[in-house]
Amino acid sequence: MMWLRECPFDDQGLLRPVIPLSLMCDTCGSVWCTPDDASSGDRAIVPEPPDWSACGNTYNPDTTRWATRDEVAQAGWSDLPWHEEST
Ligand SMILES: [Zn+2]
């Protein structure tokens, strides 16, 4: 699984690419619309029920999933300094 950086919001989780395409913390669930947003700790959005909206998308836990490497490439995000886990 890919991750970009540690979460600036909780300093514990990792920001991973998610579909709808953006970044999401694997611990606190905060969403960052773009990688640039993730470089500034005050731009986190925590989607909440019932609409789960953030970044003009819907982040319902039932439909939101982590992005694949191919989807990251299609988004033009391949050149970001991703970290890679072996799992
Ligand atoms: Zn977090």
Coordinates of N, CA and C and ligand atoms in Angstrom, one line a residue:
M1 N 0.8 -1.2 0.0 CA 0.0 0.0 0.0 C 0.9 1.3 0.0
M2 N 0.4 2.2 -0.8 CA 1.2 3.4 -0.9 C 0.7 4.4 0.2
W3 N 1.7 5.2 0.6 CA 1.3 6.4 1.4 C 2.2 7.5 1.1
L4 N 1.7 8.7 1.3 CA 2.4 9.9 0.9 C 3.2 10.6 2.0
R5 N 2.5 10.7 3.1 CA 3.2 11.4 4.3 C 2.4 11.1 5.5
E6 N 3.0 11.4 6.6 CA 2.3 11.3 7.9 C 1.2 12.3 8.0
C7 N 0.1 12.0 8.7 CA -1.1 12.9 8.7 C -0.7 14.1 9.6
P8 N -0.9 15.3 8.9 CA -0.6 16.6 9.7 C -1.7 16.9 10.7
F9 N -2.8 16.1 10.6 CA -3.9 16.4 11.5 C -3.8 15.7 12.8
D10 N -3.4 14.5 12.8 CA -3.3 13.7 14.1 C -1.9 13.2 14.4
D11 N -0.9 13.4 13.4 CA 0.5 13.1 13.6 C 0.6 11.6 13.9
Q12 N -0.3 10.7 13.5 CA -0.2 9.3 13.7 C -0.5 8.5 12.5
G13 N -1.5 8.9 11.8 CA -1.9 8.1 10.6 C -1.1 8.4 9.4
L14 N -1.3 7.7 8.3 CA -0.6 7.9 7.1 C -1.6 8.3 6.0
L15 N -1.3 9.3 5.2 CA -2.2 9.7 4.1 C -2.0 8.8 2.9
R16 N -3.0 8.2 2.5 CA -3.0 7.3 1.4 C -3.9 7.7 0.2
P17 N -3.6 7.4 -1.0 CA -4.5 7.7 -2.1 C -5.8 7.0 -2.0
V18 N -6.9 7.7 -2.2 CA -8.3 7.1 -2.0 C -9.1 7.4 -3.2
I19 N -10.1 6.6 -3.5 CA -11.2 6.8 -4.5 C -12.5 7.1 -3.8
P20 N -13.1 8.3 -4.0 CA -12.8 9.4 -5.0 C -11.5 9.9 -4.8
L21 N -10.8 10.3 -5.9 CA -9.4 10.5 -5.9 C -9.0 11.8 -5.0
S22 N -8.3 11.5 -4.0 CA -7.8 12.5 -3.1 C -6.9 11.7 -2.1
L23 N -6.6 12.3 -1.0 CA -5.8 11.6 0.0 C -6.6 11.5 1.3
M24 N -6.5 10.3 2.0 CA -7.2 10.1 3.2 C -6.3 9.5 4.2
C25 N -6.5 10.0 5.5 CA -5.7 9.4 6.6 C -6.2 8.0 6.9
D26 N -5.4 7.1 7.1 CA -5.8 5.7 7.4 C -6.2 5.6 8.9
T27 N -6.0 6.6 9.7 CA -6.3 6.5 11.1 C -7.5 7.4 11.5
C28 N -7.4 8.7 11.1 CA -8.5 9.6 11.6 C -9.5 9.8 10.5
G29 N -9.3 9.4 9.3 CA -10.3 9.5 8.2 C -10.4 10.9 7.6
S30 N -9.5 11.8 7.9 CA -9.5 13.1 7.3 C -9.2 13.0 5.9
V31 N -9.8 13.9 5.1 CA -9.6 13.9 3.6 C -8.8 15.2 3.2
W32 N -8.0 15.0 2.3 CA -7.2 16.2 1.7 C -7.4 16.1 0.2
C33 N -8.0 17.2 -0.3 CA -8.4 17.2 -1.7 C -7.2 17.0 -2.7
T34 N -6.1 17.6 -2.4 CA -5.0 17.5 -3.3 C -3.7 17.3 -2.5
P35 N -2.7 16.8 -3.1 CA -1.4 16.6 -2.4 C -0.9 18.0 -1.8
D36 N -1.1 19.1 -2.6 CA -0.7 20.4 -2.0 C -1.4 20.7 -0.7
D37 N -2.7 20.3 -0.7 CA -3.4 20.6 0.6 C -2.8 19.8 1.7
A38 N -2.3 18.6 1.4 CA -1.8 17.8 2.5 C -0.4 18.3 3.1
S39 N 0.1 19.3 2.4 CA 1.4 19.9 2.9 C 1.1 20.9 4.0
S40 N -0.2 21.3 4.1 CA -0.6 22.2 5.1 C -1.6 21.6 6.1
G41 N -1.3 21.6 7.3 CA -2.1 20.9 8.3 C -3.5 21.4 8.5
D42 N -3.8 22.6 8.0 CA -5.1 23.2 8.3 C -6.2 23.0 7.2
R43 N -5.9 22.1 6.3 CA -6.8 21.9 5.2 C -7.5 20.5 5.2
A44 N -7.4 19.9 6.4 CA -8.1 18.6 6.5 C -9.6 18.7 6.5
I45 N -10.3 17.8 5.9 CA -11.8 17.8 6.0 C -12.2 16.4 6.5
V46 N -13.0 16.4 7.5 CA -13.4 15.1 8.0 C -14.8 14.8 7.6
P47 N -15.1 13.9 6.6 CA -16.4 13.7 6.1 C -17.3 13.2 7.2
E48 N -18.5 13.6 7.3 CA -19.4 13.2 8.3 C -20.8 12.8 7.7
P49 N -21.5 11.9 8.4 CA -22.8 11.5 7.9 C -23.8 12.7 8.1
P50 N -24.9 12.8 7.3 CA -25.3 11.7 6.4 C -24.7 11.9 5.0
D51 N -24.1 13.0 4.6 CA -23.7 13.2 3.2 C -22.3 12.8 2.9
W52 N -21.4 12.7 4.0 CA -20.0 12.3 3.8 C -19.3 13.2 2.8
S53 N -19.7 14.5 2.6 CA -19.1 15.2 1.5 C -17.8 15.9 1.9
A54 N -16.9 15.9 0.9 CA -15.6 16.6 1.0 C -15.1 16.8 -0.4
C55 N -14.4 17.9 -0.7 CA -13.8 18.1 -2.0 C -14.8 17.9 -3.1
G56 N -16.1 18.1 -2.9 CA -17.0 18.0 -4.0 C -17.4 16.5 -4.3
N57 N -16.9 15.6 -3.4 CA -17.2 14.2 -3.6 C -17.9 13.7 -2.4
T58 N -18.3 12.4 -2.4 CA -18.9 11.7 -1.3 C -18.0 10.6 -0.8
Y59 N -17.7 10.6 0.5 CA -16.8 9.6 1.0 C -17.5 8.7 2.0
N60 N -18.6 8.1 1.5 CA -19.3 7.1 2.3 C -18.4 5.9 2.5
P61 N -18.2 5.5 3.8 CA -17.3 4.4 4.1 C -17.7 3.1 3.3
D62 N -18.9 3.0 2.9 CA -19.3 1.8 2.1 C -18.8 1.8 0.7
T63 N -18.5 3.0 0.2 CA -18.0 3.0 -1.2 C -16.6 3.5 -1.4
T64 N -16.1 4.3 -0.4 CA -14.8 4.8 -0.5 C -13.8 3.6 -0.4
R65 N -12.7 3.7 -1.2 CA -11.7 2.6 -1.1 C -10.3 3.2 -1.5
W66 N -9.3 2.5 -1.1 CA -8.0 3.0 -1.4 C -7.7 2.9 -2.9
A67 N -7.0 3.8 -3.5 CA -6.7 3.8 -4.9 C -5.6 2.8 -5.2
T68 N -5.6 2.3 -6.4 CA -4.5 1.4 -6.9 C -3.4 2.3 -7.5
R69 N -2.3 1.6 -7.7 CA -1.1 2.3 -8.3 C -1.5 2.8 -9.7
D70 N -2.3 2.0 -10.4 CA -2.7 2.5 -11.8 C -3.5 3.7 -11.7
E71 N -4.4 3.8 -10.8 CA -5.3 4.9 -10.6 C -4.5 6.2 -10.2
V72 N -3.5 6.0 -9.4 CA -2.7 7.1 -9.0 C -1.9 7.6 -10.3
A73 N -1.4 6.7 -11.1 CA -0.7 7.1 -12.3 C -1.6 7.8 -13.3
Q74 N -2.9 7.3 -13.4 CA -3.8 8.0 -14.3 C -4.1 9.4 -13.8
A75 N -4.0 9.6 -12.6 CA -4.3 11.0 -12.0 C -3.1 11.9 -12.2
G76 N -2.0 11.4 -12.7 CA -0.8 12.2 -12.8 C -0.1 12.4 -11.5
W77 N -0.3 11.5 -10.6 CA 0.3 11.7 -9.3 C 1.5 10.8 -9.1
S78 N 2.0 10.2 -10.2 CA 3.0 9.2 -10.0 C 4.3 9.8 -9.5
D79 N 4.5 11.1 -9.8 CA 5.8 11.7 -9.4 C 5.9 12.2 -8.0
L80 N 4.8 12.0 -7.3 CA 4.9 12.4 -5.9 C 5.8 11.5 -5.1
P81 N 6.3 11.9 -4.0 CA 7.3 11.1 -3.2 C 6.6 10.1 -2.4
W82 N 6.0 9.1 -3.1 CA 5.3 8.0 -2.4 C 6.2 7.1 -1.6
H83 N 5.7 6.6 -0.5 CA 6.4 5.5 0.2 C 5.6 4.2 -0.1
E84 N 6.3 3.2 0.0 CA 5.7 1.9 -0.4 C 5.9 0.9 0.8
E85 N 4.8 0.2 1.1 CA 4.9 -0.9 2.0 C 4.8 -2.2 1.3
S86 N 5.4 -3.2 1.9 CA 5.6 -4.5 1.2 C 4.3 -5.3 1.3
T87 N 3.4 -4.9 2.2 CA 2.2 -5.7 2.4 C 1.2 -5.5 1.2
Ligands
ZN1 ZN -5.0 11.5 10.5

